[in-house]
Amino acid sequence: MDQDKTPQPEPQGAPAQDAGITVCSVCGATAEGTPVTWTCSVEHGVRRYLCEACARANIRAIEGKLDTDWW
Ligand SMILES: [Zn+2]
């Protein structure tokens, strides 16, 4: 029996988050893993990450637990 030589590539549609990349929800900056300088907040059941710069800029809003809709 001859076998087809058709390659069967593995699906590579995994989200970037699963690759150990953290994306800033504000400016879109990326970093490997989850830097300790980044801030993680959960809003509406969605986990958001803020890079160091954005976290500093929005630290008051985060502490006030305001929605990020106005950002
Ligand atoms: Zn940012």
XYZ file of C-alpha atoms and ligand atoms in Angstrom:
72
model
C 0.000 0.000 0.000
C 1.355 3.343 -1.044
C 1.040 6.092 1.454
C 0.142 9.629 0.582
C 2.974 12.029 1.173
C 0.578 14.776 1.991
C 2.009 16.613 4.981
C -0.298 17.120 7.894
C 0.955 20.201 9.716
C -0.164 20.592 13.272
C -2.616 23.384 13.892
C -0.859 26.559 14.908
C -3.806 28.755 15.713
C -3.038 28.949 19.388
C -3.518 32.388 20.917
C -0.383 34.297 21.771
C -1.273 34.134 25.435
C -0.774 30.386 25.429
C 2.751 30.894 24.136
C 3.811 32.623 27.295
C 3.381 36.074 25.830
C 1.620 38.721 27.854
C -0.040 41.531 25.951
C -0.811 44.903 27.459
C -4.542 45.544 27.100
C -3.949 49.274 26.774
C -1.015 49.918 24.465
C -0.544 46.430 23.050
C 2.992 46.002 24.303
C 4.132 42.407 24.622
C 6.478 40.646 26.980
C 7.546 37.088 27.601
C 5.793 35.483 30.509
C 4.260 37.806 33.068
C 6.697 40.469 34.219
C 6.407 41.292 37.887
C 6.247 44.953 36.942
C 3.062 44.345 35.015
C -0.327 44.599 36.624
C -3.074 42.043 36.243
C -6.680 42.951 36.817
C -9.844 40.973 36.276
C -12.813 42.860 34.917
C -16.065 41.327 33.757
C -14.415 37.941 34.068
C -11.703 38.914 31.608
C -8.119 39.041 32.741
C -6.346 42.184 31.645
C -2.666 42.911 31.822
C -1.115 46.336 31.984
C 2.501 47.003 31.181
C 4.576 48.942 33.658
C 4.020 52.276 31.945
C 0.255 51.818 31.612
C -0.033 50.463 35.127
C 1.600 53.569 36.497
C -0.595 55.798 34.380
C -3.728 54.006 35.465
C -2.814 52.901 38.961
C -5.422 55.151 40.503
C -8.139 53.784 38.280
C -7.101 50.252 39.096
C -7.096 50.870 42.796
C -10.489 52.510 42.441
C -11.671 49.432 40.535
C -13.159 51.580 37.834
C -14.185 50.166 34.508
C -11.614 50.576 31.776
C -14.232 51.636 29.274
C -13.242 55.255 29.640
C -9.594 54.632 28.884
Zn 0.820 49.320 28.083
